[in-house]
Amino acid sequence: MRRFAVALFLVLLVAGFVACAGDNDNGAPADGDADGEATGENETDGDDEAADADPDAAESEAESGPVLFMQPHDGRLYAAAGAAVVTPTAENHPCTMFLGGTGSNRRADGVHDDLEARVLVLAQDDEHLVFVSLDFVGYSVADCSRVWDALAEVGVSRDRVILSSTHTHAAPDTMGIWGESATKTGRCEQYVQFITDTLTETVVGLADELEPVSVRSAAAELLEEGSTEPALVRDSRFPEILNKMLTVARFDSDEGQTVATLVNWHSHPEQMIDSSKYSADFPRWTRQKLDQALGGTTVYISGTVGGLLTSLGAPIPKRTEAGEPVLDNGQPVLITEDNAEKAWSLGYVLGEHALALLQTAAPTGETLRVRKEIVEIPFENIIFMIAQSAGLFPDYDDKVTDDPQRCGSAGCIRQPVHHVQIGKLHLVTAPGELFAEMSLGRPETTREWGGDWGVKTYPAIEGYRSALPEGHLLIDVGLANNEIGYILPASDFLPNEHPDYYEEYYTISDDSETLVREAIRGMLSDSAR
């Protein structure tokens, strides 16, 4: 989500809501056209969405054991991984095709590269996990719940499913807020059902491919000596906190073959932000690089992208479309213009670093532990309230509505947050665009903004990473099981006339950061006991 769309979106949304609240007709064409758009409306009726999982039943459900995953109960960790193409077509997306992530009425007119769902399935004795990385800008908890329900029907615990998004800005509007106008949804009901069916079929197929694995992992700060900005990422909001960590994990079969590789990095996938074609952006080429080098299935995981961490404008060592370095008199050629060439260059360079880091990977251990907690987040953002009331996206089914003093008139969302432990490797999830300081922490800083703004103090934050047991590694999973927007620290909120004001527009609540950070910190602390 970018700054230039905010003011126009807010004005049009509020004005349109007065005249058109509840109008779900998105102006889809009566007939299909040459660009692949087909007859149909984007439906947003959330009345039939299943409720989120009952946290009181979580432990009993997990203890009952999986039905789908019938691997031997021998204490070994079993894994399988695969990918499914989810690029919208006239068949699976019979609605006007809008791209998400920037502004209204950004229509898709083709495919640059396919969008995918990358799936990792883990099982050990009675424990299991389904982890999905989707090439989407985000996926709402209401639509995640449909996948949880479908998988529960085939024997997967709802509490053991994590659906994350890479946050590519060249994917369909799965959130519903980037349709034809600020009052018309871009979400396509048929496409949501296609995603539910595709993920269910993929997981069922992978259940038959489970095999015992060993796990190796490594983490280090990314340092690209060929660039004038070695981190390859920028922070566009003060205080500037970069998460430079690159974390990788590899799951190998007993025969030494790669089953799956995880890559966790921290930058908005938006090099294709000005494109009108579908693209997974740079994660596509990172995955391709590792898939070709190692075999198996590479799963890219976007981490702490809020703040806003981006590679827009950052100089990236240029690569050919085949991944070969481009040199001038033996020196790297840098590319700064944000386009497809930069997307594949960044993807390949990141893949090179991931491969080098994997050479240092150490055994992690294979004991699998999955824990879910429910965080009750107040639903306070007026833009979100108006958008939901106008039918742009489905209502949240699982809310606290009987505690107005704590949750306000719109209630609290009961949001799942997960902690997954695989030996010394930990994965923690946040339901939106978490800031780097949530994980890393930060010292107190001040800034003189000048004029009437004066000096602002940004207090110190103790990141949840400080609760990680010594010698253990961490993967930050952003945009997991929801996209609630930016998870902005309450202390950092600014008046809407302030020159650094932006993320506040897309923050669900000023309590969200503390609530999510403390929940994750608590789970990590428990793992050390």
Coordinates of C-alpha atoms in Angstrom, one line a residue:
M1 CA 0.0 0.0 0.0
R2 CA 1.5 3.2 -1.1
R3 CA 1.3 6.9 0.0
F4 CA 0.0 8.4 -3.2
A5 CA -3.3 6.5 -3.2
V6 CA -4.3 7.3 0.4
A7 CA -5.8 10.8 0.2
L8 CA -7.8 10.1 -2.9
F9 CA -9.0 6.7 -1.5
L10 CA -10.2 8.3 1.7
V11 CA -12.1 11.2 0.1
L12 CA -13.8 8.9 -2.5
L13 CA -14.5 6.2 0.0
V14 CA -16.2 8.5 2.5
A15 CA -18.1 10.4 -0.2
G16 CA -19.1 7.2 -2.0
F17 CA -20.3 5.5 1.2
V18 CA -22.8 8.2 1.8
A19 CA -24.4 7.6 -1.6
C20 CA -23.6 3.9 -2.2
A21 CA -23.2 2.0 1.0
G22 CA -24.0 -1.7 0.5
D23 CA -23.8 -1.4 -3.4
N24 CA -21.7 -4.4 -4.4
D25 CA -22.0 -3.9 -8.2
N26 CA -18.4 -3.3 -9.3
G27 CA -19.3 -2.5 -12.8
A28 CA -18.0 -5.7 -14.3
P29 CA -18.5 -5.8 -18.1
A30 CA -21.5 -7.6 -19.5
D31 CA -19.3 -9.6 -21.8
G32 CA -15.8 -10.9 -21.7
D33 CA -13.1 -8.9 -23.5
A34 CA -9.9 -9.5 -25.3
D35 CA -7.9 -9.0 -22.1
G36 CA -9.4 -12.1 -20.5
E37 CA -12.0 -10.3 -18.4
A38 CA -15.2 -12.3 -18.3
T39 CA -18.8 -11.9 -17.3
G40 CA -19.4 -11.8 -13.5
E41 CA -19.6 -9.7 -10.4
N42 CA -17.3 -9.5 -7.5
E43 CA -19.4 -10.7 -4.6
T44 CA -18.6 -9.7 -1.0
D45 CA -21.4 -11.4 1.0
G46 CA -19.6 -12.6 4.1
D47 CA -22.7 -13.9 5.9
D48 CA -21.8 -17.5 5.1
E49 CA -18.2 -17.3 6.1
A50 CA -17.3 -19.8 8.8
A51 CA -16.3 -18.5 12.2
D52 CA -12.6 -18.6 13.2
A53 CA -11.4 -21.5 15.3
D54 CA -12.5 -21.8 18.9
P55 CA -9.4 -21.3 20.9
D56 CA -10.8 -23.4 23.8
A57 CA -11.0 -26.4 21.5
A58 CA -7.5 -25.9 20.0
E59 CA -5.6 -28.2 22.3
S60 CA -8.1 -30.9 22.3
E61 CA -8.3 -30.8 18.5
A62 CA -4.5 -31.0 18.2
E63 CA -4.4 -33.9 20.7
S64 CA -6.9 -35.9 18.7
G65 CA -4.3 -36.3 16.0
P66 CA -4.3 -35.8 12.3
V67 CA -6.5 -37.8 10.0
L68 CA -5.0 -36.9 6.7
F69 CA -1.4 -37.4 7.5
M70 CA -0.8 -41.1 8.0
Q71 CA 3.0 -41.1 8.2
P72 CA 4.6 -43.6 10.7
H73 CA 4.6 -42.5 14.3
D74 CA 8.3 -43.1 14.9
G75 CA 9.4 -39.7 16.2
R76 CA 10.8 -38.6 12.9
L77 CA 9.9 -35.4 11.1
Y78 CA 8.2 -35.9 7.8
A79 CA 7.8 -33.3 5.1
A80 CA 6.4 -32.7 1.6
A81 CA 6.2 -29.5 -0.4
G82 CA 4.8 -28.4 -3.7
A83 CA 3.4 -25.5 -5.7
A84 CA 0.2 -24.6 -7.5
V85 CA -0.3 -21.9 -10.1
V86 CA -3.0 -19.5 -8.9
T87 CA -2.8 -16.9 -11.7
P88 CA -6.3 -15.4 -12.4
T89 CA -7.9 -16.6 -15.6
A90 CA -11.3 -16.1 -17.2
E91 CA -12.3 -19.5 -15.8
N92 CA -11.2 -19.1 -12.2
H93 CA -11.7 -15.3 -11.9
P94 CA -14.9 -14.5 -13.9
C95 CA -14.9 -10.9 -12.7
T96 CA -13.2 -7.7 -13.7
M97 CA -9.6 -8.2 -12.9
F98 CA -8.2 -5.5 -10.6
L99 CA -4.6 -5.4 -9.3
G100 CA -4.2 -4.8 -5.6
G101 CA -1.7 -2.7 -3.6
T102 CA -1.9 0.8 -4.9
G103 CA -5.0 2.6 -6.1
S104 CA -8.5 2.0 -7.5
N105 CA -9.2 0.8 -11.0
R106 CA -5.8 -0.6 -11.8
R107 CA -6.8 -3.3 -14.2
A108 CA -4.8 -6.3 -15.1
D109 CA -4.2 -6.8 -18.9
G110 CA -1.9 -9.8 -18.9
V111 CA 0.6 -12.1 -17.2
H112 CA 4.3 -11.3 -16.8
D113 CA 4.9 -14.4 -14.7
D114 CA 2.7 -16.8 -12.9
L115 CA 1.4 -16.4 -9.3
E116 CA 1.8 -19.4 -7.1
A117 CA 0.8 -20.9 -3.8
R118 CA 3.8 -22.6 -2.3
V119 CA 3.0 -25.2 0.3
L120 CA 5.0 -27.0 3.0
V121 CA 3.5 -29.8 5.0
L122 CA 5.2 -31.1 8.1
A123 CA 4.1 -34.0 10.3
Q124 CA 5.6 -35.7 13.3
D125 CA 3.7 -38.3 15.3
D126 CA 0.4 -36.6 16.2
E127 CA 1.6 -33.1 15.4
H128 CA 1.3 -31.4 12.0
L129 CA 1.6 -28.1 10.1
V130 CA 0.4 -26.8 6.8
F131 CA 2.3 -23.6 5.8
V132 CA 1.2 -21.7 2.7
S133 CA 2.9 -18.7 1.0
L134 CA 0.6 -17.0 -1.5
D135 CA 1.7 -14.5 -4.2
F136 CA -1.0 -12.1 -3.0
V137 CA -0.9 -8.6 -1.5
G138 CA -2.8 -10.1 1.4
Y139 CA -5.6 -12.5 2.3
S140 CA -8.3 -11.7 4.9
V141 CA -9.0 -13.8 7.9
A142 CA -12.6 -14.4 6.6
D143 CA -11.2 -16.0 3.5
C144 CA -8.5 -17.8 5.4
S145 CA -11.3 -19.3 7.5
R146 CA -12.8 -20.9 4.4
V147 CA -9.5 -22.7 3.7
W148 CA -9.3 -23.8 7.4
D149 CA -12.8 -25.2 7.1
A150 CA -12.1 -27.0 3.9
L151 CA -8.9 -28.5 5.2
A152 CA -10.6 -29.5 8.5
E153 CA -13.1 -31.6 6.4
V154 CA -10.2 -33.7 5.0
G155 CA -8.5 -34.1 8.4
V156 CA -6.2 -31.1 9.0
S157 CA -6.5 -29.2 12.2
R158 CA -7.7 -25.6 11.7
D159 CA -5.2 -24.6 14.3
R160 CA -2.3 -26.1 12.3
V161 CA -2.7 -24.0 9.1
I162 CA -0.8 -20.8 8.3
L163 CA -1.7 -18.8 5.2
S164 CA 0.8 -16.1 4.5
S165 CA 1.1 -13.6 1.6
T166 CA 4.3 -12.4 -0.1
H167 CA 2.7 -9.0 -0.5
T168 CA 3.4 -8.6 -4.2
H169 CA 1.7 -5.5 -5.6
A170 CA 1.1 -7.1 -9.0
A171 CA -1.5 -9.6 -7.8
P172 CA -5.3 -9.6 -7.9
D173 CA -7.2 -7.5 -5.4
T174 CA -7.9 -10.3 -2.9
M175 CA -8.6 -7.7 -0.2
G176 CA -11.5 -6.0 -2.0
I177 CA -10.4 -2.3 -1.6
W178 CA -8.8 -1.7 -5.0
G179 CA -11.8 -2.2 -7.3
E180 CA -13.2 0.1 -10.0
S181 CA -13.7 2.9 -7.4
A182 CA -13.4 3.4 -3.7
T183 CA -16.9 2.2 -3.2
K184 CA -16.8 -0.9 -5.4
T185 CA -15.0 -4.1 -4.4
G186 CA -12.2 -5.7 -6.5
R187 CA -12.6 -9.1 -4.7
C188 CA -14.0 -12.0 -6.8
E189 CA -16.0 -14.6 -4.9
Q190 CA -15.4 -17.3 -7.5
Y191 CA -11.7 -16.7 -7.3
V192 CA -11.7 -17.0 -3.5
Q193 CA -13.5 -20.4 -3.9
F194 CA -10.9 -21.4 -6.5
I195 CA -8.1 -20.7 -4.0
T196 CA -9.9 -22.7 -1.3
D197 CA -10.3 -25.7 -3.7
T198 CA -6.7 -25.4 -5.0
L199 CA -5.1 -25.3 -1.6
T200 CA -7.2 -28.2 -0.4
E201 CA -6.3 -30.4 -3.4
T202 CA -2.6 -29.5 -3.1
V203 CA -2.5 -30.4 0.6
V204 CA -4.3 -33.7 0.1
G205 CA -1.9 -34.6 -2.7
L206 CA 1.1 -33.8 -0.5
A207 CA -0.1 -36.0 2.2
D208 CA 0.9 -39.0 0.1
E209 CA 4.4 -37.6 -0.5
L210 CA 5.5 -37.2 3.1
E211 CA 9.0 -38.5 3.7
P212 CA 11.4 -38.3 6.7
V213 CA 13.7 -35.3 6.6
S214 CA 16.5 -33.6 8.5
V215 CA 16.7 -29.8 8.8
R216 CA 19.5 -27.4 8.5
S217 CA 19.3 -23.6 8.9
A218 CA 21.3 -20.4 9.0
A219 CA 20.9 -16.7 9.4
A220 CA 23.0 -13.7 8.7
E221 CA 22.7 -10.0 7.8
L222 CA 22.6 -9.6 4.0
L223 CA 25.6 -7.6 2.7
E224 CA 25.7 -7.0 -1.0
E225 CA 29.2 -5.6 -1.7
G226 CA 28.2 -4.9 -5.3
S227 CA 25.7 -2.3 -4.3
T228 CA 26.0 1.2 -2.9
E229 CA 23.2 0.2 -0.5
P230 CA 24.5 -3.2 0.8
A231 CA 21.2 -4.1 2.6
L232 CA 19.3 -3.7 -0.7
V233 CA 16.4 -2.3 1.2
R234 CA 15.4 1.1 2.6
D235 CA 13.1 2.3 5.4
S236 CA 10.9 5.2 4.3
R237 CA 9.6 6.1 7.7
F238 CA 11.5 7.5 10.7
P239 CA 13.0 6.1 12.9
E240 CA 14.8 4.1 10.2
I241 CA 15.1 0.5 11.4
L242 CA 16.3 -2.0 8.8
N243 CA 15.9 -5.7 9.3
K244 CA 18.9 -6.9 7.3
M245 CA 18.5 -10.5 8.4
L246 CA 18.3 -13.3 5.8
T247 CA 17.2 -16.6 7.2
V248 CA 17.2 -19.9 5.4
A249 CA 16.3 -23.5 6.2
R250 CA 16.6 -26.7 4.1
F251 CA 14.6 -29.9 4.6
D252 CA 16.5 -32.9 3.1
S253 CA 15.4 -36.5 2.6
D254 CA 17.4 -39.4 4.0
E255 CA 18.9 -39.7 0.4
G256 CA 20.2 -36.1 0.6
Q257 CA 17.6 -34.7 -1.8
T258 CA 16.1 -31.4 -1.1
V259 CA 12.4 -31.5 -0.2
A260 CA 11.9 -27.9 0.6
T261 CA 13.8 -24.7 1.3
L262 CA 12.6 -21.7 3.2
V263 CA 13.9 -18.1 2.5
N264 CA 12.9 -15.3 4.8
W265 CA 13.7 -11.7 4.0
H266 CA 12.2 -8.2 4.6
S267 CA 11.2 -5.9 1.7
H268 CA 8.0 -5.0 -0.1
P269 CA 7.8 -7.0 -3.4
E270 CA 6.9 -4.0 -5.4
Q271 CA 9.4 -3.6 -8.2
M272 CA 6.5 -4.3 -10.6
I273 CA 4.3 -1.6 -8.9
D274 CA 3.8 0.3 -12.2
S275 CA 3.0 -2.8 -14.2
S276 CA -0.5 -3.8 -15.4
K277 CA 0.5 -7.4 -15.6
Y278 CA 0.4 -10.1 -12.9
S279 CA 3.7 -10.9 -11.3
A280 CA 5.1 -12.5 -8.2
D281 CA 7.8 -9.8 -8.3
F282 CA 11.3 -10.6 -7.0
P283 CA 10.3 -13.7 -4.9
R284 CA 9.6 -15.5 -8.2
W285 CA 13.2 -15.4 -9.3
T286 CA 14.5 -16.1 -5.8
R287 CA 12.5 -19.3 -5.8
Q288 CA 13.5 -20.2 -9.3
K289 CA 17.2 -19.7 -8.5
L290 CA 17.0 -22.1 -5.5
D291 CA 14.7 -24.6 -7.2
Q292 CA 17.1 -25.0 -10.1
A293 CA 20.2 -25.2 -7.8
L294 CA 18.8 -27.5 -5.1
G295 CA 15.7 -29.2 -6.4
G296 CA 12.6 -29.4 -4.3
T297 CA 10.3 -26.5 -3.6
T298 CA 11.4 -23.1 -2.3
V299 CA 9.0 -21.2 -0.1
Y300 CA 9.6 -17.5 0.1
I301 CA 8.4 -15.8 3.3
S302 CA 8.0 -12.0 3.6
G303 CA 8.9 -10.8 7.0
T304 CA 8.9 -7.3 8.6
V305 CA 8.0 -5.3 5.5
G306 CA 6.1 -2.5 7.4
G307 CA 7.7 0.8 8.3
L308 CA 8.0 0.9 5.2
L309 CA 10.8 -1.4 4.1
T310 CA 11.2 -1.4 0.4
S311 CA 13.8 -1.8 -2.4
L312 CA 12.2 0.9 -4.5
G313 CA 15.0 3.1 -5.7
A314 CA 17.7 1.0 -4.2
P315 CA 20.6 0.2 -6.5
I316 CA 20.6 -3.6 -7.3
P317 CA 23.4 -5.4 -9.2
K318 CA 21.9 -6.1 -12.6
R319 CA 21.3 -9.6 -13.8
T320 CA 20.2 -10.9 -17.2
E321 CA 16.8 -12.6 -17.4
A322 CA 18.7 -15.9 -17.1
G323 CA 20.4 -14.7 -13.9
E324 CA 23.9 -13.9 -15.2
P325 CA 25.7 -10.9 -13.8
V326 CA 25.9 -7.8 -16.0
L327 CA 29.4 -6.1 -15.8
D328 CA 31.0 -3.0 -17.3
N329 CA 34.8 -3.2 -17.4
G330 CA 34.6 -5.9 -14.8
Q331 CA 32.4 -3.9 -12.4
P332 CA 28.8 -4.6 -11.5
V333 CA 26.2 -2.6 -13.3
L334 CA 23.6 -1.2 -10.9
I335 CA 19.9 -0.8 -11.7
T336 CA 17.7 1.6 -9.9
E337 CA 14.6 1.9 -12.1
D338 CA 11.8 -0.2 -10.7
N339 CA 10.6 -2.6 -13.4
A340 CA 10.7 -6.2 -14.4
E341 CA 14.4 -6.2 -15.0
K342 CA 15.0 -4.9 -11.5
A343 CA 12.6 -7.5 -10.1
W344 CA 14.4 -10.4 -11.6
S345 CA 17.8 -8.9 -10.7
L346 CA 16.8 -8.5 -7.1
G347 CA 15.3 -12.0 -7.0
Y348 CA 18.5 -13.6 -8.4
V349 CA 20.8 -11.6 -6.2
L350 CA 18.8 -12.6 -3.1
G351 CA 18.8 -16.2 -4.3
E352 CA 22.6 -16.1 -4.6
H353 CA 22.9 -14.9 -1.0
A354 CA 20.5 -17.6 0.1
L355 CA 22.5 -20.3 -1.6
A356 CA 25.8 -19.0 -0.1
L357 CA 24.2 -18.9 3.4
L358 CA 22.9 -22.4 3.1
Q359 CA 26.5 -23.5 2.7
T360 CA 27.0 -22.5 6.4
A361 CA 23.7 -24.1 7.6
A362 CA 23.9 -26.2 10.8
P363 CA 21.6 -29.0 12.0
T364 CA 18.5 -27.5 13.6
G365 CA 16.9 -30.6 15.2
E366 CA 13.6 -31.9 14.1
T367 CA 11.2 -31.8 17.1
L368 CA 8.0 -30.1 15.8
R369 CA 5.9 -28.0 18.1
V370 CA 3.0 -25.8 16.9
R371 CA 1.2 -23.3 19.2
K372 CA -1.6 -20.9 18.4
E373 CA -2.9 -18.0 20.5
I374 CA -5.8 -15.6 19.9
V375 CA -5.1 -11.9 20.1
E376 CA -8.1 -9.7 20.5
I377 CA -7.4 -6.6 18.5
P378 CA -9.8 -3.6 18.6
F379 CA -11.3 -2.8 15.2
E380 CA -11.0 1.0 15.3
N381 CA -9.9 2.2 11.9
I382 CA -12.7 4.3 10.4
I383 CA -11.5 3.6 6.8
F384 CA -11.8 -0.1 7.4
M385 CA -15.2 0.3 9.0
I386 CA -16.6 2.2 6.1
A387 CA -15.0 -0.2 3.5
Q388 CA -16.5 -3.2 5.3
S389 CA -19.9 -1.5 5.6
A390 CA -19.8 -0.7 1.9
G391 CA -19.3 -4.4 1.2
L392 CA -15.7 -4.1 -0.1
F393 CA -14.6 -7.1 1.9
P394 CA -16.3 -9.8 4.1
D395 CA -17.1 -9.1 7.7
Y396 CA -14.9 -10.6 10.4
D397 CA -17.0 -13.4 11.9
D398 CA -15.1 -14.0 15.1
K399 CA -15.3 -10.8 17.2
V400 CA -15.6 -9.7 20.8
T401 CA -18.7 -7.5 20.8
D402 CA -19.7 -7.4 24.5
D403 CA -16.8 -5.4 25.8
P404 CA -17.2 -1.8 24.4
Q405 CA -14.9 -0.3 26.9
R406 CA -11.9 -2.4 25.7
C407 CA -13.0 -3.1 22.1
G408 CA -15.1 -0.1 21.1
S409 CA -18.4 -0.1 19.2
A410 CA -17.0 -2.3 16.4
G411 CA -15.6 -5.0 18.6
C412 CA -12.3 -6.8 18.8
I413 CA -11.1 -9.1 16.1
R414 CA -10.1 -12.5 17.5
Q415 CA -6.9 -13.0 15.5
P416 CA -4.8 -16.2 15.4
V417 CA -1.1 -15.8 16.0
H418 CA 1.2 -18.8 15.7
H419 CA 4.6 -20.0 17.0
V420 CA 6.1 -22.9 15.2
Q421 CA 9.3 -24.6 16.6
I422 CA 11.4 -27.0 14.6
G423 CA 14.3 -27.8 16.9
K424 CA 16.2 -24.6 17.2
L425 CA 14.3 -22.9 14.4
H426 CA 11.3 -20.8 15.2
L427 CA 8.6 -19.3 13.0
V428 CA 6.3 -16.6 14.4
T429 CA 3.4 -15.0 12.6
A430 CA 1.9 -11.5 12.5
P431 CA -1.4 -10.7 10.8
G432 CA -0.2 -7.7 8.7
E433 CA 2.8 -5.6 7.8
L434 CA 4.8 -5.7 11.0
F435 CA 7.6 -3.1 11.6
A436 CA 11.2 -4.2 11.9
E437 CA 11.4 -2.9 15.5
M438 CA 8.7 -5.3 16.6
S439 CA 11.2 -8.1 16.0
L440 CA 14.5 -6.4 16.5
G441 CA 13.6 -3.7 19.0
R442 CA 15.0 -0.2 18.9
P443 CA 16.6 2.4 21.2
E444 CA 15.0 5.7 22.1
T445 CA 15.5 8.3 19.4
T446 CA 14.3 11.9 18.8
R447 CA 13.9 14.0 15.7
E448 CA 13.4 17.7 15.1
W449 CA 10.7 17.9 12.5
G450 CA 10.8 21.7 12.3
G451 CA 8.1 24.3 12.1
D452 CA 5.1 23.7 14.3
W453 CA 6.0 20.0 14.6
G454 CA 9.0 20.5 16.8
V455 CA 10.8 17.5 18.5
K456 CA 9.2 14.1 18.7
T457 CA 10.6 11.3 20.9
Y458 CA 10.3 7.7 19.7
P459 CA 10.6 5.5 22.8
A460 CA 12.6 2.4 23.0
I461 CA 10.9 -0.9 22.1
E462 CA 12.0 -4.3 23.3
G463 CA 11.5 -6.6 20.3
Y464 CA 10.1 -10.1 20.7
R465 CA 13.4 -11.5 19.2
S466 CA 15.0 -10.8 22.6
A467 CA 13.0 -13.7 24.0
L468 CA 14.5 -16.2 21.5
P469 CA 16.5 -18.8 23.3
E470 CA 20.3 -18.4 22.8
G471 CA 21.6 -20.1 19.7
H472 CA 18.2 -20.4 18.1
L473 CA 17.1 -18.8 14.8
L474 CA 13.9 -16.9 13.9
I475 CA 11.7 -16.5 10.9
D476 CA 9.4 -13.5 10.9
V477 CA 6.2 -14.4 9.0
G478 CA 4.3 -11.3 8.0
L479 CA 0.8 -11.0 6.5
A480 CA -0.1 -14.4 8.1
N481 CA -3.8 -15.4 8.4
N482 CA -4.9 -11.8 7.7
E483 CA -3.8 -8.5 6.4
I484 CA -4.8 -5.9 9.0
G485 CA -2.6 -3.3 7.5
Y486 CA 0.5 -1.7 9.1
I487 CA 1.2 -2.8 12.7
L488 CA 2.3 0.6 13.8
P489 CA 3.6 1.2 17.4
A490 CA 1.1 3.4 19.3
S491 CA 3.9 5.8 20.3
D492 CA 4.6 6.6 16.7
F493 CA 1.1 7.8 15.6
L494 CA 1.2 11.2 14.0
P495 CA -1.4 13.9 13.2
N496 CA -2.7 13.5 9.7
E497 CA -1.1 16.8 8.5
H498 CA 2.4 15.5 9.5
P499 CA 4.9 15.0 6.7
D500 CA 5.6 11.4 7.9
Y501 CA 2.0 10.5 8.2
Y502 CA 0.9 7.5 6.1
E503 CA 0.9 4.1 7.8
E504 CA -1.7 5.5 10.3
Y505 CA -4.3 5.4 7.5
Y506 CA -3.9 1.6 7.3
T507 CA -3.5 0.7 10.9
I508 CA -6.4 -1.2 12.4
S509 CA -5.8 0.0 16.0
D510 CA -3.2 1.8 18.0
D511 CA -3.1 -1.2 20.3
S512 CA -2.3 -3.7 17.6
E513 CA 1.5 -3.5 17.7
T514 CA 1.7 -4.0 21.5
L515 CA -0.9 -6.8 21.5
V516 CA 0.8 -8.8 18.7
R517 CA 4.3 -8.2 19.9
E518 CA 3.6 -9.2 23.5
A519 CA 1.8 -12.4 22.3
I520 CA 4.7 -13.4 20.2
R521 CA 7.2 -12.6 22.9
G522 CA 5.2 -14.7 25.4
M523 CA 5.2 -17.7 23.1
L524 CA 9.0 -17.4 22.5
S525 CA 9.6 -17.0 26.2
D526 CA 7.6 -20.2 26.9
S527 CA 9.7 -22.1 24.4
A528 CA 12.9 -21.3 26.4
R529 CA 11.5 -23.0 29.6

